[in-house]
Amino acid sequence: MEALVVALAAALSLTVSAQQARAATVTVQAESYAAQSGVTLEGTADTGGGQNAAFLADGDWMRFDNVDLGTAGPLTVSARIASAVGTGTIELRTAGATGPLLAVLQVAPTGGWQTWATRTTEVTTHPTGAQTVFAVLHSTAPGDFVNINWFSFVGEGNSQPAGWVPIDQAKWNAQVAQFRAMTPAPVPANAVRVPEFNATCDYSHSKQDDPIVLPNLAGASHMHSFFGNESTDAFSTTQSLRNNTATTCAPAEDLSAYWIPTLYDGNKAVEPENMIVYYGSRLPDPAATLPFPEGFRMIAGDAKAQAPTPAGSPGQYWCAGEGGEIGRSTDGNWPVCAPTAHLTHQLVFPDCWDGKNLDSPDHKSHVANTYDGKCSGAYPVAIPNLSFVVSYPTSGSAAGLRLASGMASSVHGDFFNAWDNAALGHRVKDCITQKAKCNSAGTF
């Protein structure tokens, strides 16, 4: 069977044992070591919560017992890491800290000690079955250089676990062929050379539904504010979205569903004025970008994150408009805007895809962020860099606000693609791959 190449995220939280041999994906939490040297555990802000191995420096190590490396054949090895300053490597060895080398994962700064990124490498030859694996840290820099949340080992001979939604390869091949056959529109001389187009979407409706996380379970979620397809509910599918053509988005060819947790001022819902969904690229050369496959879905952010967001926090809400931010709420977690400004938030999604799955159990493990300006390894397919920019008709107040999911840090967004394939393909071809800024109509 073709190797699975996607690392499951920390939410799977598997404790590996010999009895779990041949698991579809073996995910080893860093805190589950059997022995260690130089390791301190701390709470993580990464997806799924839990703990991470922290303050790791040159020479530190961890031992993990009974790690199932599957059968002979290709093995994808990943680590979820965070680093503010350091460079170095994580050597994975079997049998001992100086035993046979299994894999080497590169460490480079990710932007902070709780700013997480997945590093992946492919291994062609490796021991099989249950093994003792040592993670040995190496760096030429003094002091701590990396935190680790989890390791993942994905090999051949494994079956697809629940939650993965494999793509219909023939259908995808046809969509890609249609896209490649498109003739790009000529770019005017005065065009802004930024790879971007957008959909401008008004607020549609609110429901305690989530067709990605809790499909077919009406009322089982916290309250969400929906944009785009007006039919979206717990029972939405790709086909139902495509069949219901009423949308709050411009262009009308975008029948996708977008949603975020509802914002509250006390017990009163504050629904957004609108959402601009930007489709862009962070690649130095965006020409490799492909459109989203029909039925593709993913989530950005973490509904379980409940941490303070003082001024300067990454990914926080801000004030857009004249006067900007004039203070903070009493708890410090929300900006207070000038009367001429309004509360705004931008949520950015990953932009590399595994090319195999429309969804994954945690709705994130089939995608990753670009690394070193490219999509490679387990996530070789460049997809549009999606982001939500949401504007609210409020300036906030000293009393602060809350989300249906909790604190400001729990902000998250969901995307369920139901674009008309031709309309999406032409926009990717014209605007992104040619590096030219387009409007909601897909024109320059």
PDB file of N, CA, C and O in Angstrom, residues 126-159:
ATOM      1  N   HIS A 126      15.297   1.345   7.144  1.00  0.00           N
ATOM      2  CA  HIS A 126      15.159   1.496   8.585  1.00  0.00           C
ATOM      3  C   HIS A 126      14.830   0.159   9.222  1.00  0.00           C
ATOM      4  O   HIS A 126      14.331  -0.760   8.550  1.00  0.00           O
ATOM      5  N   PRO A 127      15.062   0.008  10.538  1.00  0.00           N
ATOM      6  CA  PRO A 127      14.615  -1.197  11.243  1.00  0.00           C
ATOM      7  C   PRO A 127      13.094  -1.259  11.216  1.00  0.00           C
ATOM      8  O   PRO A 127      12.414  -0.246  11.036  1.00  0.00           O
ATOM      9  N   THR A 128      12.540  -2.425  11.404  1.00  0.00           N
ATOM     10  CA  THR A 128      11.091  -2.589  11.386  1.00  0.00           C
ATOM     11  C   THR A 128      10.581  -3.016  12.748  1.00  0.00           C
ATOM     12  O   THR A 128      11.341  -3.437  13.621  1.00  0.00           O
ATOM     13  N   GLY A 129       9.262  -2.881  12.931  1.00  0.00           N
ATOM     14  CA  GLY A 129       8.641  -3.308  14.166  1.00  0.00           C
ATOM     15  C   GLY A 129       8.958  -2.390  15.332  1.00  0.00           C
ATOM     16  O   GLY A 129       9.385  -1.233  15.167  1.00  0.00           O
ATOM     17  N   ALA A 130       8.742  -2.893  16.552  1.00  0.00           N
ATOM     18  CA  ALA A 130       8.947  -2.101  17.768  1.00  0.00           C
ATOM     19  C   ALA A 130      10.434  -1.878  18.015  1.00  0.00           C
ATOM     20  O   ALA A 130      11.216  -2.832  18.068  1.00  0.00           O
ATOM     21  N   GLN A 131      10.829  -0.637  18.202  1.00  0.00           N
ATOM     22  CA  GLN A 131      12.227  -0.263  18.407  1.00  0.00           C
ATOM     23  C   GLN A 131      12.350   0.725  19.565  1.00  0.00           C
ATOM     24  O   GLN A 131      11.408   1.454  19.883  1.00  0.00           O
ATOM     25  N   THR A 132      13.526   0.742  20.196  1.00  0.00           N
ATOM     26  CA  THR A 132      13.871   1.808  21.133  1.00  0.00           C
ATOM     27  C   THR A 132      14.489   2.939  20.329  1.00  0.00           C
ATOM     28  O   THR A 132      15.462   2.726  19.597  1.00  0.00           O
ATOM     29  N   VAL A 133      13.926   4.127  20.437  1.00  0.00           N
ATOM     30  CA  VAL A 133      14.386   5.278  19.660  1.00  0.00           C
ATOM     31  C   VAL A 133      14.893   6.356  20.608  1.00  0.00           C
ATOM     32  O   VAL A 133      14.199   6.719  21.569  1.00  0.00           O
ATOM     33  N   PHE A 134      16.078   6.845  20.348  1.00  0.00           N
ATOM     34  CA  PHE A 134      16.670   7.949  21.097  1.00  0.00           C
ATOM     35  C   PHE A 134      16.622   9.219  20.259  1.00  0.00           C
ATOM     36  O   PHE A 134      16.943   9.194  19.064  1.00  0.00           O
ATOM     37  N   ALA A 135      16.185  10.314  20.869  1.00  0.00           N
ATOM     38  CA  ALA A 135      16.265  11.632  20.254  1.00  0.00           C
ATOM     39  C   ALA A 135      17.442  12.358  20.891  1.00  0.00           C
ATOM     40  O   ALA A 135      17.425  12.645  22.094  1.00  0.00           O
ATOM     41  N   VAL A 136      18.467  12.643  20.110  1.00  0.00           N
ATOM     42  CA  VAL A 136      19.701  13.249  20.617  1.00  0.00           C
ATOM     43  C   VAL A 136      19.834  14.637  20.007  1.00  0.00           C
ATOM     44  O   VAL A 136      19.765  14.807  18.785  1.00  0.00           O
ATOM     45  N   LEU A 137      20.019  15.629  20.865  1.00  0.00           N
ATOM     46  CA  LEU A 137      20.060  17.030  20.439  1.00  0.00           C
ATOM     47  C   LEU A 137      21.482  17.502  20.188  1.00  0.00           C
ATOM     48  O   LEU A 137      22.379  17.235  20.998  1.00  0.00           O
ATOM     49  N   HIS A 138      21.698  18.195  19.073  1.00  0.00           N
ATOM     50  CA  HIS A 138      23.020  18.723  18.751  1.00  0.00           C
ATOM     51  C   HIS A 138      22.899  20.167  18.258  1.00  0.00           C
ATOM     52  O   HIS A 138      22.040  20.478  17.418  1.00  0.00           O
ATOM     53  N   SER A 139      23.758  21.027  18.795  1.00  0.00           N
ATOM     54  CA  SER A 139      23.804  22.424  18.360  1.00  0.00           C
ATOM     55  C   SER A 139      25.167  22.996  18.684  1.00  0.00           C
ATOM     56  O   SER A 139      25.775  22.654  19.697  1.00  0.00           O
ATOM     57  N   THR A 140      25.663  23.833  17.809  1.00  0.00           N
ATOM     58  CA  THR A 140      26.927  24.521  18.074  1.00  0.00           C
ATOM     59  C   THR A 140      26.723  25.805  18.860  1.00  0.00           C
ATOM     60  O   THR A 140      27.680  26.396  19.349  1.00  0.00           O
ATOM     61  N   ALA A 141      25.450  26.229  18.986  1.00  0.00           N
ATOM     62  CA  ALA A 141      25.143  27.454  19.733  1.00  0.00           C
ATOM     63  C   ALA A 141      25.098  27.156  21.226  1.00  0.00           C
ATOM     64  O   ALA A 141      24.672  26.072  21.638  1.00  0.00           O
ATOM     65  N   PRO A 142      25.507  28.100  22.058  1.00  0.00           N
ATOM     66  CA  PRO A 142      25.412  27.883  23.509  1.00  0.00           C
ATOM     67  C   PRO A 142      23.972  27.974  23.984  1.00  0.00           C
ATOM     68  O   PRO A 142      23.157  28.702  23.418  1.00  0.00           O
ATOM     69  N   GLY A 143      23.638  27.220  25.019  1.00  0.00           N
ATOM     70  CA  GLY A 143      22.330  27.329  25.636  1.00  0.00           C
ATOM     71  C   GLY A 143      21.245  26.569  24.900  1.00  0.00           C
ATOM     72  O   GLY A 143      21.486  25.788  23.974  1.00  0.00           O
ATOM     73  N   ASP A 144      19.994  26.802  25.333  1.00  0.00           N
ATOM     74  CA  ASP A 144      18.843  26.098  24.778  1.00  0.00           C
ATOM     75  C   ASP A 144      18.618  26.507  23.326  1.00  0.00           C
ATOM     76  O   ASP A 144      18.820  27.671  22.957  1.00  0.00           O
ATOM     77  N   PHE A 145      18.168  25.538  22.508  1.00  0.00           N
ATOM     78  CA  PHE A 145      17.936  25.888  21.110  1.00  0.00           C
ATOM     79  C   PHE A 145      16.635  25.336  20.538  1.00  0.00           C
ATOM     80  O   PHE A 145      16.252  25.695  19.424  1.00  0.00           O
ATOM     81  N   VAL A 146      15.889  24.483  21.294  1.00  0.00           N
ATOM     82  CA  VAL A 146      14.661  23.953  20.719  1.00  0.00           C
ATOM     83  C   VAL A 146      13.747  23.394  21.806  1.00  0.00           C
ATOM     84  O   VAL A 146      14.213  22.953  22.863  1.00  0.00           O
ATOM     85  N   ASN A 147      12.433  23.454  21.565  1.00  0.00           N
ATOM     86  CA  ASN A 147      11.415  22.723  22.308  1.00  0.00           C
ATOM     87  C   ASN A 147      10.804  21.693  21.362  1.00  0.00           C
ATOM     88  O   ASN A 147      10.718  21.938  20.152  1.00  0.00           O
ATOM     89  N   ILE A 148      10.347  20.558  21.897  1.00  0.00           N
ATOM     90  CA  ILE A 148       9.741  19.513  21.064  1.00  0.00           C
ATOM     91  C   ILE A 148       8.408  19.109  21.665  1.00  0.00           C
ATOM     92  O   ILE A 148       8.318  18.850  22.867  1.00  0.00           O
ATOM     93  N   ASN A 149       7.370  19.060  20.835  1.00  0.00           N
ATOM     94  CA  ASN A 149       6.047  18.642  21.286  1.00  0.00           C
ATOM     95  C   ASN A 149       5.807  17.165  21.015  1.00  0.00           C
ATOM     96  O   ASN A 149       5.371  16.432  21.889  1.00  0.00           O
ATOM     97  N   TRP A 150       6.086  16.702  19.774  1.00  0.00           N
ATOM     98  CA  TRP A 150       5.867  15.294  19.467  1.00  0.00           C
ATOM     99  C   TRP A 150       6.698  14.849  18.279  1.00  0.00           C
ATOM    100  O   TRP A 150       7.210  15.671  17.508  1.00  0.00           O
ATOM    101  N   PHE A 151       6.827  13.531  18.158  1.00  0.00           N
ATOM    102  CA  PHE A 151       7.433  12.899  16.981  1.00  0.00           C
ATOM    103  C   PHE A 151       6.369  12.044  16.299  1.00  0.00           C
ATOM    104  O   PHE A 151       5.457  11.530  16.951  1.00  0.00           O
ATOM    105  N   SER A 152       6.503  11.875  14.994  1.00  0.00           N
ATOM    106  CA  SER A 152       5.572  11.024  14.268  1.00  0.00           C
ATOM    107  C   SER A 152       6.341  10.134  13.297  1.00  0.00           C
ATOM    108  O   SER A 152       7.308  10.568  12.669  1.00  0.00           O
ATOM    109  N   PHE A 153       5.905   8.861  13.192  1.00  0.00           N
ATOM    110  CA  PHE A 153       6.527   7.878  12.321  1.00  0.00           C
ATOM    111  C   PHE A 153       5.425   7.245  11.475  1.00  0.00           C
ATOM    112  O   PHE A 153       4.509   6.618  12.004  1.00  0.00           O
ATOM    113  N   VAL A 154       5.494   7.431  10.171  1.00  0.00           N
ATOM    114  CA  VAL A 154       4.460   6.948   9.267  1.00  0.00           C
ATOM    115  C   VAL A 154       5.107   6.043   8.238  1.00  0.00           C
ATOM    116  O   VAL A 154       5.955   6.494   7.465  1.00  0.00           O
ATOM    117  N   GLY A 155       4.719   4.766   8.242  1.00  0.00           N
ATOM    118  CA  GLY A 155       5.362   3.811   7.356  1.00  0.00           C
ATOM    119  C   GLY A 155       4.400   3.042   6.496  1.00  0.00           C
ATOM    120  O   GLY A 155       3.182   3.214   6.554  1.00  0.00           O
ATOM    121  N   GLU A 156       4.959   2.143   5.676  1.00  0.00           N
ATOM    122  CA  GLU A 156       4.152   1.305   4.808  1.00  0.00           C
ATOM    123  C   GLU A 156       3.487   0.187   5.592  1.00  0.00           C
ATOM    124  O   GLU A 156       3.837  -0.087   6.735  1.00  0.00           O
ATOM    125  N   GLY A 157       2.523  -0.452   4.937  1.00  0.00           N
ATOM    126  CA  GLY A 157       1.851  -1.570   5.560  1.00  0.00           C
ATOM    127  C   GLY A 157       0.787  -1.176   6.548  1.00  0.00           C
ATOM    128  O   GLY A 157       0.292  -2.000   7.300  1.00  0.00           O
ATOM    129  N   ASN A 158       0.445   0.112   6.580  1.00  0.00           N
ATOM    130  CA  ASN A 158      -0.529   0.607   7.550  1.00  0.00           C
ATOM    131  C   ASN A 158      -1.846   0.936   6.874  1.00  0.00           C
ATOM    132  O   ASN A 158      -1.901   1.260   5.700  1.00  0.00           O
ATOM    133  N   SER A 159      -2.905   0.898   7.628  1.00  0.00           N
ATOM    134  CA  SER A 159      -4.231   1.187   7.095  1.00  0.00           C
ATOM    135  C   SER A 159      -4.641   2.615   7.430  1.00  0.00           C
ATOM    136  O   SER A 159      -4.113   3.213   8.359  1.00  0.00           O
TER     137      SER A 159
END
